[in-house]
PDB file of C-alpha atoms in Angstrom:
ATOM      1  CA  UNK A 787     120.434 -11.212 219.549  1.00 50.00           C
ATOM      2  CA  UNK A 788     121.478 -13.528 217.092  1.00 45.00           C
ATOM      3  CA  UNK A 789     119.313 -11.977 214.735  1.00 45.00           C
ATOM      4  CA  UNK A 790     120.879  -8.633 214.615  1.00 50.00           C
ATOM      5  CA  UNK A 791     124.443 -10.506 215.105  1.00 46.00           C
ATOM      6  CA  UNK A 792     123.417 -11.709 211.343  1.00 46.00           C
ATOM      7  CA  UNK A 793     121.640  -8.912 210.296  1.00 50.00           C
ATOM      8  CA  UNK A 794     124.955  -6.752 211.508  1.00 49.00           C
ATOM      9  CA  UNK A 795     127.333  -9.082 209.357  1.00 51.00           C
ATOM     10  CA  UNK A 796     125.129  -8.957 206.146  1.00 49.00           C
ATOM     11  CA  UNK A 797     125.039  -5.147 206.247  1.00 50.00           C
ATOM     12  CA  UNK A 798     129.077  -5.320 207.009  1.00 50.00           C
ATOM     13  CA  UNK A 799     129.138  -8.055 203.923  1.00 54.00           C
ATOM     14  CA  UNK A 800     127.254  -5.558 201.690  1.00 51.00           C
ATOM     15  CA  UNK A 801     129.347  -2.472 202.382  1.00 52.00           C
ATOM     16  CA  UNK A 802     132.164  -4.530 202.040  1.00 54.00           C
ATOM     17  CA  UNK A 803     131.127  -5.793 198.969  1.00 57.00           C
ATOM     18  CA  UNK A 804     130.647  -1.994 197.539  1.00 59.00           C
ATOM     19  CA  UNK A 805     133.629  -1.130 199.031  1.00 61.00           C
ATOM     20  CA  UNK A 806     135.827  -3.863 197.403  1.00 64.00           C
ATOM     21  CA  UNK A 807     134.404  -3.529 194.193  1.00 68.00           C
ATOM     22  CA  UNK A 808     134.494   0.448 193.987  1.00 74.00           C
ATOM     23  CA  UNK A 809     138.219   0.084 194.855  1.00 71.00           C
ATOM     24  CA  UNK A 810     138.639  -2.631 192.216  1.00 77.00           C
ATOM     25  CA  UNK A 811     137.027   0.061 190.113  1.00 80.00           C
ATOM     26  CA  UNK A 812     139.543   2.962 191.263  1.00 81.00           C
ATOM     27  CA  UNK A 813     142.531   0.220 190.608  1.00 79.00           C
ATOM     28  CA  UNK A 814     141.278  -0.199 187.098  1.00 83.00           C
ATOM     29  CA  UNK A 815     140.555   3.620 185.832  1.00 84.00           C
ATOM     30  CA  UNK A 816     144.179   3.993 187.542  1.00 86.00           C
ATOM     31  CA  UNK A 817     145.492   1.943 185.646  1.00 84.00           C
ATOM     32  CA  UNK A 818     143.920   2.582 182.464  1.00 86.00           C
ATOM     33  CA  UNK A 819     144.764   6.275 182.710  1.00 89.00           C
ATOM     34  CA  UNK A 820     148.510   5.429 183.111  1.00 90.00           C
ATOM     35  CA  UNK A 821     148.063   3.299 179.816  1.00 87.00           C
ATOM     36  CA  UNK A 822     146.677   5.970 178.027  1.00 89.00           C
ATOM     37  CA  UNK A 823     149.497   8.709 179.741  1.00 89.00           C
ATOM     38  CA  UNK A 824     152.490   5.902 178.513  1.00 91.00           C
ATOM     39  CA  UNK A 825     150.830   5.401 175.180  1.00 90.00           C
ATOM     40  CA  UNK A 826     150.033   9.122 174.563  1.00 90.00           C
ATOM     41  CA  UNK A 827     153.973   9.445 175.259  1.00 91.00           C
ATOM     42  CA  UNK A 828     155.064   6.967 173.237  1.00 89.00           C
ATOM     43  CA  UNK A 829     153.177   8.278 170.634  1.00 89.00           C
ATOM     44  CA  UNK A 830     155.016  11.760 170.749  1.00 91.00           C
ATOM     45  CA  UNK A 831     158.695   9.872 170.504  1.00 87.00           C
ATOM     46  CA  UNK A 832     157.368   7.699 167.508  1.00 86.00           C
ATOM     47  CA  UNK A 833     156.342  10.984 166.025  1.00 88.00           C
ATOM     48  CA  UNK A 834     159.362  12.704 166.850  1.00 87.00           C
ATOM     49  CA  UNK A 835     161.505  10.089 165.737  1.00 82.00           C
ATOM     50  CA  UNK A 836     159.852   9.868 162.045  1.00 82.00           C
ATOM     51  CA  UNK A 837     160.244  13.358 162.047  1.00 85.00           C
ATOM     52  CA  UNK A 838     164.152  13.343 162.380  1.00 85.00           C
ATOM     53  CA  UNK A 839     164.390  10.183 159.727  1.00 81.00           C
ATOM     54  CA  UNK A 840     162.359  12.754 157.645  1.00 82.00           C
ATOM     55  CA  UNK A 841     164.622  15.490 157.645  1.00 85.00           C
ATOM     56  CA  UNK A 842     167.865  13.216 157.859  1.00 84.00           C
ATOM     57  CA  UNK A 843     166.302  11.599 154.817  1.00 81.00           C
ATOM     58  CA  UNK A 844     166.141  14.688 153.222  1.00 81.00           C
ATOM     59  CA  UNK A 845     169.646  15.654 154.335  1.00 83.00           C
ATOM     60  CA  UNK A 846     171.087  12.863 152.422  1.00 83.00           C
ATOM     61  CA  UNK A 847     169.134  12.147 149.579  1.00 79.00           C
ATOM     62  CA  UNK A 848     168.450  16.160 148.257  1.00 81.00           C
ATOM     63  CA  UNK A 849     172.028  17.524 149.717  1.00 83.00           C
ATOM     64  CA  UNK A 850     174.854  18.859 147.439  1.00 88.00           C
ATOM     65  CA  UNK A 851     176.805  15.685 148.497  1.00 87.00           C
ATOM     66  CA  UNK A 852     174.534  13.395 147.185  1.00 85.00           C
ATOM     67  CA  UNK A 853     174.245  15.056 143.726  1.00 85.00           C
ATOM     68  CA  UNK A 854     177.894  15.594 144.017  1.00 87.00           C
ATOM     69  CA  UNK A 855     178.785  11.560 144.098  1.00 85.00           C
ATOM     70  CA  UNK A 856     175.820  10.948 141.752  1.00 83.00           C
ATOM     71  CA  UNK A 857     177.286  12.992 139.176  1.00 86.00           C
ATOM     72  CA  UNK A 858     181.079  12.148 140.023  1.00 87.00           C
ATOM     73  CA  UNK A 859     181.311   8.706 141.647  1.00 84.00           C
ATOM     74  CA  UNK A 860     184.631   8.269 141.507  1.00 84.00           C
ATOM     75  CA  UNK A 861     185.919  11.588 142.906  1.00 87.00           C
ATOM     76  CA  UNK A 862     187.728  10.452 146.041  1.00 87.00           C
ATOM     77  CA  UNK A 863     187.459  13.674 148.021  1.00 90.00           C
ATOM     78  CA  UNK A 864     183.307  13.365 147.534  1.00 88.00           C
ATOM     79  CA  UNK A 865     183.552   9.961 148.684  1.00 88.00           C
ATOM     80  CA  UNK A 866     185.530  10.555 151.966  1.00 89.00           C
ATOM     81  CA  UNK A 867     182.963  13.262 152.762  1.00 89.00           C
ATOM     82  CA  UNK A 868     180.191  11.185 152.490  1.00 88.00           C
ATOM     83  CA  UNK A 869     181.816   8.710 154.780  1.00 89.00           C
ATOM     84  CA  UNK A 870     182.372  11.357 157.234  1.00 89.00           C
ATOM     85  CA  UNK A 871     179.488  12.628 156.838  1.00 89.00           C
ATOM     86  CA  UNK A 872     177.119   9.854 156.663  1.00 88.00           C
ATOM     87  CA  UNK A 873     179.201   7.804 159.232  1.00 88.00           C
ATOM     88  CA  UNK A 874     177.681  10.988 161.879  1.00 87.00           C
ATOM     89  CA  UNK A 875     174.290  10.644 160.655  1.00 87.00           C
ATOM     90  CA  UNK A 876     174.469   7.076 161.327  1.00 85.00           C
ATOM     91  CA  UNK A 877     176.478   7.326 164.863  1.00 85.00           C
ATOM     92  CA  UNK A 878     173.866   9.742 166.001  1.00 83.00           C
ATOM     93  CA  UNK A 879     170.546   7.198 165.535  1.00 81.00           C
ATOM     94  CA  UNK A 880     170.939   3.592 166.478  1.00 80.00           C
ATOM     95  CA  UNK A 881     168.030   2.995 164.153  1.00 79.00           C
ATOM     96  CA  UNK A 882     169.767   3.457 160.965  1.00 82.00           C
ATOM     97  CA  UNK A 883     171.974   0.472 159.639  1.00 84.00           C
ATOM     98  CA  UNK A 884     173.262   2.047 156.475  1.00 86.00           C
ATOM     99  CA  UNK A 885     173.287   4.729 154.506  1.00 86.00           C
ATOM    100  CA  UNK A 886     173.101   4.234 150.402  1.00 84.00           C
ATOM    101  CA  UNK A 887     172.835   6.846 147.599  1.00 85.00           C
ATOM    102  CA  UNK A 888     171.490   5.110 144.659  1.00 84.00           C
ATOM    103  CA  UNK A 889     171.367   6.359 140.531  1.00 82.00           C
ATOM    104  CA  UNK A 890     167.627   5.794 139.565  1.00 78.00           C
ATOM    105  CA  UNK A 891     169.293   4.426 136.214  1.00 77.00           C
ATOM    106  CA  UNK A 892     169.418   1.113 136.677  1.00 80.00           C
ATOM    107  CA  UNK A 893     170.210   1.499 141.013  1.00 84.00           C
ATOM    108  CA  UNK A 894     173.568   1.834 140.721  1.00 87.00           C
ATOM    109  CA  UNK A 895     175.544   2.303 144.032  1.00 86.00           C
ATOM    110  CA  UNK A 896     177.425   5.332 144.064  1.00 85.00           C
ATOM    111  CA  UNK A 897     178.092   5.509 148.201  1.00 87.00           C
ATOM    112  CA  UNK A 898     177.088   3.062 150.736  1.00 87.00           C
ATOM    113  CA  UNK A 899     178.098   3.531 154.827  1.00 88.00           C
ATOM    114  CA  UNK A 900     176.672   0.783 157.347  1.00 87.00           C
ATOM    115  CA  UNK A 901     176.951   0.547 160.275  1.00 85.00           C
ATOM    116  CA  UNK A 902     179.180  -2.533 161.991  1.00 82.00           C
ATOM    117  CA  UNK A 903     178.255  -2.182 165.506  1.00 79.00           C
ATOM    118  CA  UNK A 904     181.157  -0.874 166.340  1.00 79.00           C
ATOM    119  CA  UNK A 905     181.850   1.842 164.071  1.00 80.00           C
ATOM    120  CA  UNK A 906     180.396   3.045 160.611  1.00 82.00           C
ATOM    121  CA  UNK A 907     182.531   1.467 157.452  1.00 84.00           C
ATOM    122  CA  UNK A 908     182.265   3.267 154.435  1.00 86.00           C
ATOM    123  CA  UNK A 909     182.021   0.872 151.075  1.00 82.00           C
ATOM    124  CA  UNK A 910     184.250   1.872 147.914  1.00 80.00           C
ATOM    125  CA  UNK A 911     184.535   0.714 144.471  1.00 80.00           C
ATOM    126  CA  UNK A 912     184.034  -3.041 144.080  1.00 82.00           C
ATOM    127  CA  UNK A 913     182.410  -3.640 147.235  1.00 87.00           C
ATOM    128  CA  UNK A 914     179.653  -1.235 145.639  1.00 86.00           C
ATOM    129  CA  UNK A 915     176.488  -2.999 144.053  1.00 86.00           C
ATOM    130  CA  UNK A 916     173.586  -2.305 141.804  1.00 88.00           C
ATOM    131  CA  UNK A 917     170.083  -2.888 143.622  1.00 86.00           C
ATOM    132  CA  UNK A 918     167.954  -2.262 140.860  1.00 86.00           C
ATOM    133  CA  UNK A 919     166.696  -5.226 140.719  1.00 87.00           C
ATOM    134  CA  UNK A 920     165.862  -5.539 144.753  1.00 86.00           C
ATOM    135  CA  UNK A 921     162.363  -5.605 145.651  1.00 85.00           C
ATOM    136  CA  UNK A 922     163.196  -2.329 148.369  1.00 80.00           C
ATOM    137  CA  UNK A 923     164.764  -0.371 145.961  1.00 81.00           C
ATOM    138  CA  UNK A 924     161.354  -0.553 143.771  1.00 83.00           C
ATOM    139  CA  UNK A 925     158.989   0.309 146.282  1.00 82.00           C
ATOM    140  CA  UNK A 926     161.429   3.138 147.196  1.00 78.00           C
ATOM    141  CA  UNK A 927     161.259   4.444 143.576  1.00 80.00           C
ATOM    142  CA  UNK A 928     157.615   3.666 143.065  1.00 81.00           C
ATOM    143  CA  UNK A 929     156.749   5.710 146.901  1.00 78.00           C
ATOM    144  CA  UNK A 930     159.435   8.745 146.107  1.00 74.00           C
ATOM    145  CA  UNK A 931     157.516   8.996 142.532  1.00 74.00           C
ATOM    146  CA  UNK A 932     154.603   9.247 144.453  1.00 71.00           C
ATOM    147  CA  UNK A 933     155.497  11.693 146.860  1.00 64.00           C
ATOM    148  CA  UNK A 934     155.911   9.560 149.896  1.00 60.00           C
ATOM    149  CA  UNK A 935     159.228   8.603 151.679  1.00 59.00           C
ATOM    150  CA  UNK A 936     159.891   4.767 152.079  1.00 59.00           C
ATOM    151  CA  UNK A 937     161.569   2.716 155.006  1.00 60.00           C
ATOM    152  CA  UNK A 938     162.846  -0.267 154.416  1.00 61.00           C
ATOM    153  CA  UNK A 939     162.033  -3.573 156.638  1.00 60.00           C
ATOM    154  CA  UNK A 940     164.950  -5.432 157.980  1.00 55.00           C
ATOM    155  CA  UNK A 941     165.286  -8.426 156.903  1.00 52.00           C
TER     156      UNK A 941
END
């Protein structure tokens, strides 16, 4: 009696044993596959996202406005336009912090908007800069030269 009381608990043990660890198992591939669903997803809003930087990007830097204050900085009607305009682009995507169209000649300022946390202020005249000298403004050039679009780190 006692024998097959023991046997009986080491055969409950074992299956118990299987059992525990092929539900550990279960728990893990569970979880795993949610890991992989989440970072799949993720993966599509990153790649969405760069997408509509891309084309914003492109909105800005290749639109008739730009070329317009590049060529005319001081016209005061292209300069409240861009900080309508701009100030939209940047209410729209809490990513952005500013918006600057820059001369390659030296990296003149001719337009700057950024973004205050409460509302988008656009920059005129003196409070305009030159950043050809800045280390992002560089890598910009050097990446647009080379056919690539650059983001600049926050610093």
């Amino acid at each position: 009696m006692v024998l097959s009381v023991g046997i009986a608990f080491v055969a409950v043990t074992v299956v118990a044993f299987f059992y525990d660890r092929r539900a550990t198992e279960l728990v893990i591939n569970t979880a795993l596959e949610r890991l992989a669903s989440e970072t799949r997803l993720l993966a599509q809003r990153e790649e969405a996202t760069a997408g509509a930087i891309e084309r914003d990007m492109a909105f800005v830097a290749e639109g008739p406005l730009a070329a317009a204050l590049i060529q005319d900085p001081g016209n005061a009607r292209f300069q409240s336009a861009a900080g309508l305009v701009y100030s939209r682009i940047l209410s729209r995507r809490v990513e952005y912090l500013g918006i600057r169209i820059v001369t390659l000649d030296g990296g003149r300022e001719v337009a700057r908007v950024v973004d205050t946390g409460l509302e988008a202020r656009t920059l005129r005249g003196s409070d305009l800069g030159s950043v050809g000298g800045e280390r992002f403004f560089q890598d910009a050039v050097a990446r647009a030269l080379s056919g690539g679009a650059f983001y600049s780190h926050v610093e």
